[in-house]
Structures are given as C-alpha cells and as structure tokens.
Tab-separated table of C-alpha atoms and ligand atoms in Angstrom:
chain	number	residue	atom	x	y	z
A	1	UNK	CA	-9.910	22.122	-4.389
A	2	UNK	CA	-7.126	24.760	-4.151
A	3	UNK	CA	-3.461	23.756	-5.369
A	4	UNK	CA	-5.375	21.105	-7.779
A	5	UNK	CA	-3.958	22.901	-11.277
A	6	UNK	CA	-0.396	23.444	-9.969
A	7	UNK	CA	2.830	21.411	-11.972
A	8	UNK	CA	5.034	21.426	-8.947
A	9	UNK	CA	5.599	21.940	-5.402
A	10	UNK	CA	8.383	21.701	-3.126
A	11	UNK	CA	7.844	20.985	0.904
A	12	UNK	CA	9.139	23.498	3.229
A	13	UNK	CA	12.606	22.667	4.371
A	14	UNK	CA	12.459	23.560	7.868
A	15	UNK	CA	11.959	21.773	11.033
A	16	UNK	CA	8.069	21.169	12.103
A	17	UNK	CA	7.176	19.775	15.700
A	18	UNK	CA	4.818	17.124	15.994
A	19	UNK	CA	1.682	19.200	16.521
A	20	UNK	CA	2.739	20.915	12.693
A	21	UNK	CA	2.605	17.838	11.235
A	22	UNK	CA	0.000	16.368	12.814
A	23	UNK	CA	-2.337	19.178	12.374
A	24	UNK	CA	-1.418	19.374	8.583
A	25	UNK	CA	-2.328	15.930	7.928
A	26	UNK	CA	-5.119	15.790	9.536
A	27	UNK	CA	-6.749	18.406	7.350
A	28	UNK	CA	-7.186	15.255	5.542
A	29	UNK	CA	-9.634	14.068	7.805
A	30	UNK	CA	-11.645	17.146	8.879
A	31	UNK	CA	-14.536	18.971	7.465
A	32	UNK	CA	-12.401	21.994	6.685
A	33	UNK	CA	-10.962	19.763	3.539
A	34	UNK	CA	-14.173	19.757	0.989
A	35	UNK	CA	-14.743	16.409	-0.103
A	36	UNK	CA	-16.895	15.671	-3.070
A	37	UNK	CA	-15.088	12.836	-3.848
A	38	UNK	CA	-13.351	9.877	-1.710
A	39	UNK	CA	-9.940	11.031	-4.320
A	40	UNK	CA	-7.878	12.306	-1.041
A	41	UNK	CA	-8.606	9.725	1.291
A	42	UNK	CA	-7.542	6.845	-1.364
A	43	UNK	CA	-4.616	8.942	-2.442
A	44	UNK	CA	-3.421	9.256	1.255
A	45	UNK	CA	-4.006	5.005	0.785
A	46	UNK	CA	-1.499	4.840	-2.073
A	47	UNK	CA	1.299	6.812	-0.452
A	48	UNK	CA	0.927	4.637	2.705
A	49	UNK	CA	0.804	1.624	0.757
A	50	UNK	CA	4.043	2.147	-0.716
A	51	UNK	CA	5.490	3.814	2.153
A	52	UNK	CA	8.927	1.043	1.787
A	53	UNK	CA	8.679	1.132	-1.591
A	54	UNK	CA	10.314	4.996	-1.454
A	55	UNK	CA	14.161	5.148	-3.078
A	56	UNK	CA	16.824	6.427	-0.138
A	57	UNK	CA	15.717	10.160	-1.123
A	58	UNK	CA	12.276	9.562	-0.499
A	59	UNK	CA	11.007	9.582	-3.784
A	60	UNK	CA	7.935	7.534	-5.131
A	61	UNK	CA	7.244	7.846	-9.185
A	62	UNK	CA	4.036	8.446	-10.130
A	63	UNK	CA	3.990	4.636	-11.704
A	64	UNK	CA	3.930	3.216	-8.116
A	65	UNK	CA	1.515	5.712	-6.776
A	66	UNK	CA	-1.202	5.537	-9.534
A	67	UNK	CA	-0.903	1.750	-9.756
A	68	UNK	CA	-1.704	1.481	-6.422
A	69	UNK	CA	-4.288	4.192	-6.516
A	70	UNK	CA	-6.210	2.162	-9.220
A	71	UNK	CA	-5.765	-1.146	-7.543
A	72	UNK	CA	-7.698	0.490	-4.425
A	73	UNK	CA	-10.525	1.826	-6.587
A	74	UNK	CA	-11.143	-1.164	-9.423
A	75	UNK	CA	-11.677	-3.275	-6.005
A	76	UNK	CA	-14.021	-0.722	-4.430
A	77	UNK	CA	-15.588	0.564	-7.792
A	78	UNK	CA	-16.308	-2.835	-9.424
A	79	UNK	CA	-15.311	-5.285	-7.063
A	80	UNK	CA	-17.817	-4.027	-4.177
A	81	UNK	CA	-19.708	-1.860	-6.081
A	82	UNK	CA	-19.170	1.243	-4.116
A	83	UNK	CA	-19.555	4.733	-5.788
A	84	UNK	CA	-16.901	7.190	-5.180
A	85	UNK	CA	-19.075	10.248	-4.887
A	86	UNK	CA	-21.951	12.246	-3.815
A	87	UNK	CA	-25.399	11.309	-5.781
A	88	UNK	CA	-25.944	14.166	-8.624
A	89	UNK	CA	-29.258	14.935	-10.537
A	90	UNK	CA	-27.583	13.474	-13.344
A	91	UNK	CA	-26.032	10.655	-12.032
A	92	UNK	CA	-22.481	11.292	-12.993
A	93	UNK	CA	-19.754	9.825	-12.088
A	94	UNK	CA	-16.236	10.781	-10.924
A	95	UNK	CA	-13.752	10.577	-13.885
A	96	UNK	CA	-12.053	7.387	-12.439
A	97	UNK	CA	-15.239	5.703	-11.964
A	98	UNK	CA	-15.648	6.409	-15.956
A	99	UNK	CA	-11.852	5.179	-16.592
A	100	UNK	CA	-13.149	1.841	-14.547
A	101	UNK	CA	-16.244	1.269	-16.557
A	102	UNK	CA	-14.519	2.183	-19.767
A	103	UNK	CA	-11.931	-0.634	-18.909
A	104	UNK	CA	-14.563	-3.555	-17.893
A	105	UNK	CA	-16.074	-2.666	-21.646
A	106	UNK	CA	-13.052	-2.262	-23.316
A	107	UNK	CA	-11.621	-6.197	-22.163
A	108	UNK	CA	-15.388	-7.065	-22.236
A	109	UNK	CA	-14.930	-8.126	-19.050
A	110	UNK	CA	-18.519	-9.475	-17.395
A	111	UNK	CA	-18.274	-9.934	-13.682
A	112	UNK	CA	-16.788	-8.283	-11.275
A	113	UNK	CA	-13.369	-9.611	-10.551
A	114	UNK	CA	-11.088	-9.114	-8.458
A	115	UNK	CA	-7.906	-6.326	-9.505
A	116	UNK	CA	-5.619	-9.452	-9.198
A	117	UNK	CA	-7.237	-11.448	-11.724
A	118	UNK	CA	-6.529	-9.020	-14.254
A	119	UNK	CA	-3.544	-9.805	-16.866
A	120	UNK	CA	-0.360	-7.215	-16.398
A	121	UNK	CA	-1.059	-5.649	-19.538
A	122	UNK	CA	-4.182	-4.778	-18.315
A	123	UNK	CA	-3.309	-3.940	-14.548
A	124	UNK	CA	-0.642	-1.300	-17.064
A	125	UNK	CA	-3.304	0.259	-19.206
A	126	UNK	CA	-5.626	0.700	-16.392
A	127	UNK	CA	-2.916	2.412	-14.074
A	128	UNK	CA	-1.671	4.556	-17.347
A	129	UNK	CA	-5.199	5.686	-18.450
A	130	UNK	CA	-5.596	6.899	-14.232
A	131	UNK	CA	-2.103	8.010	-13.595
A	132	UNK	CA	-3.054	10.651	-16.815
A	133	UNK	CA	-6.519	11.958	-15.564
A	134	UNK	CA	-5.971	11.604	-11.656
A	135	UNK	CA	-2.680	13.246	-11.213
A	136	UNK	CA	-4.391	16.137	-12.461
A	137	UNK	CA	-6.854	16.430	-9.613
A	138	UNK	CA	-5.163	15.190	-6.331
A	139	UNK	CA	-1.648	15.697	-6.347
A	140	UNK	CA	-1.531	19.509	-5.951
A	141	UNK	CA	-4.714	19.455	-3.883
A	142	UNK	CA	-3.023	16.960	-0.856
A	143	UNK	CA	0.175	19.260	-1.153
A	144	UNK	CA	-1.569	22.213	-0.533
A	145	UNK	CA	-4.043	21.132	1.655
A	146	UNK	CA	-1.230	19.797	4.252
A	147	UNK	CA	0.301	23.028	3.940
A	148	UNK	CA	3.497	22.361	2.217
A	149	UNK	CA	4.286	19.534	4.794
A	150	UNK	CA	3.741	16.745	3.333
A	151	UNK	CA	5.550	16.036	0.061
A	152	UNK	CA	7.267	18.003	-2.952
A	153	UNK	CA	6.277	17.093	-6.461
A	154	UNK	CA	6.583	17.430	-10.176
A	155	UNK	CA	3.430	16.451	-12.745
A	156	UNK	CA	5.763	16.804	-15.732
A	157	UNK	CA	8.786	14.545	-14.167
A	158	UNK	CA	6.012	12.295	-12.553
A	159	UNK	CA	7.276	11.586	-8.975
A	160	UNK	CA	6.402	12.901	-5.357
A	161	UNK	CA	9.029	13.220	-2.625
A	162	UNK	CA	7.839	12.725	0.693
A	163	UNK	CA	9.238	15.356	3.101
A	164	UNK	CA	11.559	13.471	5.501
A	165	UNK	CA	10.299	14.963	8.905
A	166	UNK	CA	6.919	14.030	8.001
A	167	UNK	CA	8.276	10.365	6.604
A	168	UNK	CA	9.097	9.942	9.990
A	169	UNK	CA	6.380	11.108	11.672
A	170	UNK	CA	3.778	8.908	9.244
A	171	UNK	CA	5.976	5.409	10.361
A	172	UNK	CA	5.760	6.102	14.127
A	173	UNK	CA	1.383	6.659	13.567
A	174	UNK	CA	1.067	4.937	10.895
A	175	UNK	CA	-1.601	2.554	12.170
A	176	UNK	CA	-3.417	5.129	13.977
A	177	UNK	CA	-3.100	7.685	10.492
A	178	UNK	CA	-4.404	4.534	8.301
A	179	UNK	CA	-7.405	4.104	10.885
A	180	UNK	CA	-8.235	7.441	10.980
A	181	UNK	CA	-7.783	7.770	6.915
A	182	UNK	CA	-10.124	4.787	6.612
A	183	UNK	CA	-12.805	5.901	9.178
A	184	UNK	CA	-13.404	9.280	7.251
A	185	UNK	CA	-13.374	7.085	3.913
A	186	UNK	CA	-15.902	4.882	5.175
A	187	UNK	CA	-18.086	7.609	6.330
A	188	UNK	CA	-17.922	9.279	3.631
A	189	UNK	CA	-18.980	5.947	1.379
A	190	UNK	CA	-21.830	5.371	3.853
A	191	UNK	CA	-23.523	8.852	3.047
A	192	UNK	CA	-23.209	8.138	-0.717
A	193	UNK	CA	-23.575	4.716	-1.178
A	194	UNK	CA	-26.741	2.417	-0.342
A	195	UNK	CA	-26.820	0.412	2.847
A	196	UNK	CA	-26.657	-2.979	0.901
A	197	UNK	CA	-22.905	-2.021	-0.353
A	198	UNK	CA	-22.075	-1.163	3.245
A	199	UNK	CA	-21.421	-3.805	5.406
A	200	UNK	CA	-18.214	-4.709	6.135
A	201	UNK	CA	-16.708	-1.576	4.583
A	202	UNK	CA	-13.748	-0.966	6.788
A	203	UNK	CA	-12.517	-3.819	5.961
A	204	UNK	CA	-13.649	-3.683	2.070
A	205	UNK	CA	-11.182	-0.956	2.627
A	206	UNK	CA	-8.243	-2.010	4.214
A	207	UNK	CA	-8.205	-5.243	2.117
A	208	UNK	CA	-8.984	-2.924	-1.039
A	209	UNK	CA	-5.212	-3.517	-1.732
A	210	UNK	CA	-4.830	-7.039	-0.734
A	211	UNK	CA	-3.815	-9.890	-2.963
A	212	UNK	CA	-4.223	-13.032	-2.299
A	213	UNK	CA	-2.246	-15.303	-4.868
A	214	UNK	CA	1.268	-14.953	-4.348
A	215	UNK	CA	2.276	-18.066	-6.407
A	216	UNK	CA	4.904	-15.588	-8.265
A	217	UNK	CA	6.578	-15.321	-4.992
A	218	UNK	CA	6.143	-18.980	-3.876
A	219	UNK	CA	8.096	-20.016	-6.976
A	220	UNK	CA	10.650	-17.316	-7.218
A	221	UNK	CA	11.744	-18.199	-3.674
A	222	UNK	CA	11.056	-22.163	-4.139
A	223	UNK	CA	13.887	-21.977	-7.020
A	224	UNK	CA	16.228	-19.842	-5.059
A	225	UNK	CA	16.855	-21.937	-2.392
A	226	UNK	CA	17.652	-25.649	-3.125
A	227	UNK	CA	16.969	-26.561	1.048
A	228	UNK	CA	13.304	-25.735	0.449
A	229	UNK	CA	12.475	-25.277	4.660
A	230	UNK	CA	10.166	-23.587	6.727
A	231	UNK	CA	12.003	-20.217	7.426
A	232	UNK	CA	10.753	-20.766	10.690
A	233	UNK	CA	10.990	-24.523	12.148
A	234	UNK	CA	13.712	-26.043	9.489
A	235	UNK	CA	11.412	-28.384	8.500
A	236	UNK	CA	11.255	-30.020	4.835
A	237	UNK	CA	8.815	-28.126	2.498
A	238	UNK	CA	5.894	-30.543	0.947
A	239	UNK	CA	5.565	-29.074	-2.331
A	240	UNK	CA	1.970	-29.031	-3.026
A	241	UNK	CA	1.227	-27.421	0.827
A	242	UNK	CA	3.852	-24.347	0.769
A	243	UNK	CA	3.223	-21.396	2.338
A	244	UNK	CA	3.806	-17.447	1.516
A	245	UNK	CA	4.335	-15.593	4.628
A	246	UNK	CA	4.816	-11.943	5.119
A	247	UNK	CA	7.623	-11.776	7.466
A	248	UNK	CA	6.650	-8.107	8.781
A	249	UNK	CA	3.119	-8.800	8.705
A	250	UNK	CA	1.187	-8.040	6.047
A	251	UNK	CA	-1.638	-5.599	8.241
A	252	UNK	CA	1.505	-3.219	8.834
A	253	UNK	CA	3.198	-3.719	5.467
A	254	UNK	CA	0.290	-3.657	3.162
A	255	UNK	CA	2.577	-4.480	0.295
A	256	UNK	CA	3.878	-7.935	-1.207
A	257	UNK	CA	8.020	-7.278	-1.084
A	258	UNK	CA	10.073	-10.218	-1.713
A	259	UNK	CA	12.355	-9.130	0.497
A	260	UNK	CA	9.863	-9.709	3.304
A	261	UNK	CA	7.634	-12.801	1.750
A	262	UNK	CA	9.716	-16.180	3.252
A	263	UNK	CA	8.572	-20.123	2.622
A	264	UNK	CA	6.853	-21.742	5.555
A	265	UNK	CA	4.779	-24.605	6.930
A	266	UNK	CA	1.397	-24.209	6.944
A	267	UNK	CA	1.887	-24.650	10.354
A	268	UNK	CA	3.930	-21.768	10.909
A	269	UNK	CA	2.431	-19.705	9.206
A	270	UNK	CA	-1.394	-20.449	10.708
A	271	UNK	CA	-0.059	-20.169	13.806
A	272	UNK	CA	2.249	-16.541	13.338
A	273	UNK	CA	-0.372	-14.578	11.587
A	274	UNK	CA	-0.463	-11.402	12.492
A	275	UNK	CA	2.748	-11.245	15.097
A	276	UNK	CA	6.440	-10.168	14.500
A	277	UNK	CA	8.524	-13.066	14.432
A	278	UNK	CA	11.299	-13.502	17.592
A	279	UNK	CA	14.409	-10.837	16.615
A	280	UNK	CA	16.452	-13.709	15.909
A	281	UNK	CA	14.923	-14.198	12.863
A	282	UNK	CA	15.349	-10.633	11.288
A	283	UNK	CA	19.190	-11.529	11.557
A	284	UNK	CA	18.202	-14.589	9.334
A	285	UNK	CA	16.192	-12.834	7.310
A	286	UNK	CA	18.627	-10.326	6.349
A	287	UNK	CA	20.710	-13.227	5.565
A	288	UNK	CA	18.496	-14.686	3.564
A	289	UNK	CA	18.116	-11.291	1.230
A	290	UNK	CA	21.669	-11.264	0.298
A	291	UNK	CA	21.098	-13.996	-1.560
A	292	UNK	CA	18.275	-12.757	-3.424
A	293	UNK	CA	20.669	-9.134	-4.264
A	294	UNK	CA	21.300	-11.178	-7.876
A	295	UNK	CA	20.398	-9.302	-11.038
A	296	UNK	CA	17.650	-11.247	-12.170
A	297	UNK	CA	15.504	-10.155	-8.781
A	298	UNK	CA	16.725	-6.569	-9.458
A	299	UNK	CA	13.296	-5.273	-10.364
A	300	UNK	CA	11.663	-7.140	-6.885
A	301	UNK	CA	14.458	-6.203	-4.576
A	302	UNK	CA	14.522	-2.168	-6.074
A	303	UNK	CA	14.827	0.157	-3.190
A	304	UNK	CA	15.446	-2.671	-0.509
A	305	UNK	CA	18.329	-2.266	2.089
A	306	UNK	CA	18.888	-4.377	5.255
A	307	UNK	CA	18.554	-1.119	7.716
A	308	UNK	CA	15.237	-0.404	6.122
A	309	UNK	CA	14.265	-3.538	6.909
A	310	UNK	CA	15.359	-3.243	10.439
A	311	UNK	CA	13.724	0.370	10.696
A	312	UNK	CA	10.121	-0.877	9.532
A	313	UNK	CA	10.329	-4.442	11.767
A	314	UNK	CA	11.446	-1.504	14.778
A	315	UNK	CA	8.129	0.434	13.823
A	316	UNK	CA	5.992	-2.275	13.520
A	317	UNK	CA	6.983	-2.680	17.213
A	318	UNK	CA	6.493	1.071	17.868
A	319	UNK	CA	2.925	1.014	16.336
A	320	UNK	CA	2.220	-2.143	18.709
A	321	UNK	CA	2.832	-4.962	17.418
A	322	UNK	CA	3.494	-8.214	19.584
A	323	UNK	CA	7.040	-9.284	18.733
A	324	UNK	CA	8.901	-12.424	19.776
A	325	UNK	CA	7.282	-14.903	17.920
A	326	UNK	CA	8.870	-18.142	17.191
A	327	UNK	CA	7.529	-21.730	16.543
A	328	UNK	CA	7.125	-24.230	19.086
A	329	UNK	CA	9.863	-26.719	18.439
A	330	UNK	CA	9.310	-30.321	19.460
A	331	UNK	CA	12.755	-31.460	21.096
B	401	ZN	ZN1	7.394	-24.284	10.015
C-alpha cells in the first residue's frame, strides 16, 4: 500500500472539477487499489460517518475517526462473525481482528455482543488500542491513493482535514459514494468469508454503526424541556412510551447528534421513519437547539451550528430524500 508509512500529508490546494474528484475517490472502489484487507473501505465508513461531526475547518481528530472505525469492525468482527481478510495458509489474521479478540479475552467477555453493550471504558480502550495500530496502516494509504484530494493529515498531531472541494462534493453523492463503498465491501467479504456469514451483509454493513438504545438521549432531552411533547403533533408525552427520533433521518445521518434526536409519539415517529420532516419544522428545530447551547451539553452539541444543520437537511433533499413530512393532525 503506497503512502502507508508517511507522518503527514497536506491536500492540494487548487480547484478540481467533478470528474478529479470523482475519479480520485473512486480508486477506492476499483481493482487498481490492492485490497488485502476490507481496512479502506471501513475507513472511507468512518469519515462518512462523522461527516457533521467535522469542526468549521474541516477537521476530524483521530479520536472520532478510530472510535468509529472500531465500532464498525467489533460489530462485523465479533458481532457477525465476518473476517476482514483473505484466507492465508496460516490462518492469520489482520492486526485489528487480533486487537478484537485480544479485547473479548481481556473483559472475558463470552458472547458476542453487540459494540453498544460495551461499558465506555471499554468502548475507550478498544478505540485507543486501534487508533495506535490502525492509523499506521490506512491513513497515508487513502491519502495517497485519492491522489492528494481527499484530506490532509498529521499521525503525530492525530487529526485529518478533509479538503473542502471534496467535502462538498462527498455531501451532494453521499448516498450513492456510501452504496458504492458498501457494494465493494461486501464483495470483498463474500470472497473471504463463508456463505453462512453472508446473508444479509449489506445491511450487516450499513447498520455496522447503528445503535439502538438511545435512552441517554431520551433523558437528556426529557429533563430539558419541562412541556415534555411530541416535537411533532404537541401532544403530551406518556413517560414509559417516549420516543427518540432522528430528525434528519438516521439512513442519511448515520450518527446519534443531539442536536438532531427530538421527543416524539410513537405515533409520529412510526409513521415519519425514514422522510424529512415538513420545512416548518427545521425552523422549530433550530429553536429548539438554542436551548440546548448550555454548558453542561457542551460536549454533545461540539461542532453544531444552525446553518450546518440547514446545509445537511438541504442535502438530504439533494441526495433524494422525500421532504414535507408532517403528522396528520385531527382538527
Ligand atoms: Zn406525535
């Protein structure tokens, strides 16, 4: 993997059209990028993931990045049971793979559990142990593999700074880039995995980063706001039957952000899945944020701004998603 061993890199500052960029990152996906291992496809995974999570220059630490990155893999690895890498005469493994098993032996942990389940002293270590090993192999090797178009970086300072033109250019695609990322992944896991493992592994994928108990959420926002109503119909909150929803769906998103998780009905929420609520409610929702701008949500409302917000709900649309939902109010 050329560029693998370098400490730092810096995108080219220049303008690129849309064929530049596209053809860069789609090295990604095509035979001319060697893949022994499934490392580029899941790194490409954890920058997407955390695409809003950037600061206003762009920047992602290597924290974020690596804690996503081994989210993705316990699930696959140990959750699914899908190796990461082409079959060798002696069996081995790739280096996260031995991080993974390491960590179920270490905790003593027995079955194969979910990433969520895990305590946050563990979800640390485990993200500490990778972030050490991996950043070796994969940062350097995506930067020079998408030609210097992609993102600048710095091993020893531990962030990644995704080049602007191509920030843009990844939020216009991004479902299409995620698909195709995901299609070459799951190929790629089909030729060195058993059938068994197999089915359903797009979405073993996509939901690789998915968690499902959002309780921490529910009860940061359930304390907030004395009204306790559905964000979306008004109506009073039962306490036992609250929902979580992602305002910006959570298919686009692919991150839990307080600043986009609002209290609803089960109703509402059944019933919105996967759409973009009715514009009307972004204006609320921006509302709504201010009042969660308080320093004891500083640490869940990092890197937030009201215009990002608008930007990604404006993308979602771009990258077709149905907007103008609203709940059906009974007069
Ligand atoms: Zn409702």
């Amino acid at each position: 993997m050329a560029g693998y061993d370098l400490k730092d890199g810096k995108y080219e500052e220049r303008h690129a059209s849309d064929d530049e960029l596209w053809s860069a990152l789609s090295v990604v996906f095509t035979s001319k990028s060697v893949n022994d291992t499934s490392y580029k496809f899941g790194f490409l995974k954890a920058i997407i993931d955390n695409l809003y999570n950037v600061d206003e220059s762009l920047k992602l630490n290597f924290d974020q990045l690596f804690s996503k990155f081994g989210e993705i893999y316990w699930n696959l690895v140990l959750k699914y049971g899908l190796r990461q890498k082409s079959p060798t005469k002696d069996n081995r493994e790739t280096s996260l793979e031995r991080i993974l098993h390491a960590t179920v032996e270490k905790y003593q942990i027995t079955e194969p559990i979910p990433y969520e389940s895990l305590t946050p002293p563990m979800m640390i270590d485990i993200s500490h142990r990778i972030k050490v090993k991996c950043k070796e192999n994969v940062v350097g090797a995506l930067f020079a593999d998408t030609r210097k178009l992609f993102y600048s970086f710095n091993k020893k300072e531990e962030w990644l700074q995704i080049n602007p033109e191509m920030y843009t250019f990844i939020c216009k695609h991004k479902v299409l880039i995620e698909k195709l990322n995901y299609y070459e992944w799951a190929k790629f896991l089909e030729k060195v995995n058993e059938e068994d493992v197999t089915t359903k592994i797009l979405n073993k994928i996509d939901e690789s980063s998915k968690r499902n108990n959002l309780s921490v959420y529910r009860k940061i926002l359930y304390d907030e706001f004395e009204s306790r109503t559905c964000f979306y119909c008004g109506k009073q909150l039962k306490p036992d039957d609250i929902h979580v929803d992602h305002f910006i769906p959570w298919s686009f998103i692919k991150d839990d952000n307080l600043w986009n998780l609002v209290l609803s009905c089960p109703k509402c929420n059944l019933n919105k899945k996967d759409k973009l609520p009715n514009i009307d409610f972004l204006t609320r929702i921006v509302d709504r944020n201010k009042t969660l701008l308080i320093d004891v949500h500083k640490p869940e409302m990092k890197n937030y701004q009201p215009k990002k917000l608008i930007r990604i709900y404006d993308w979602a649309r771009v990258n077709g998603y149905s907007e103008g939902w609203s709940p059906r109010l009974r007069a």
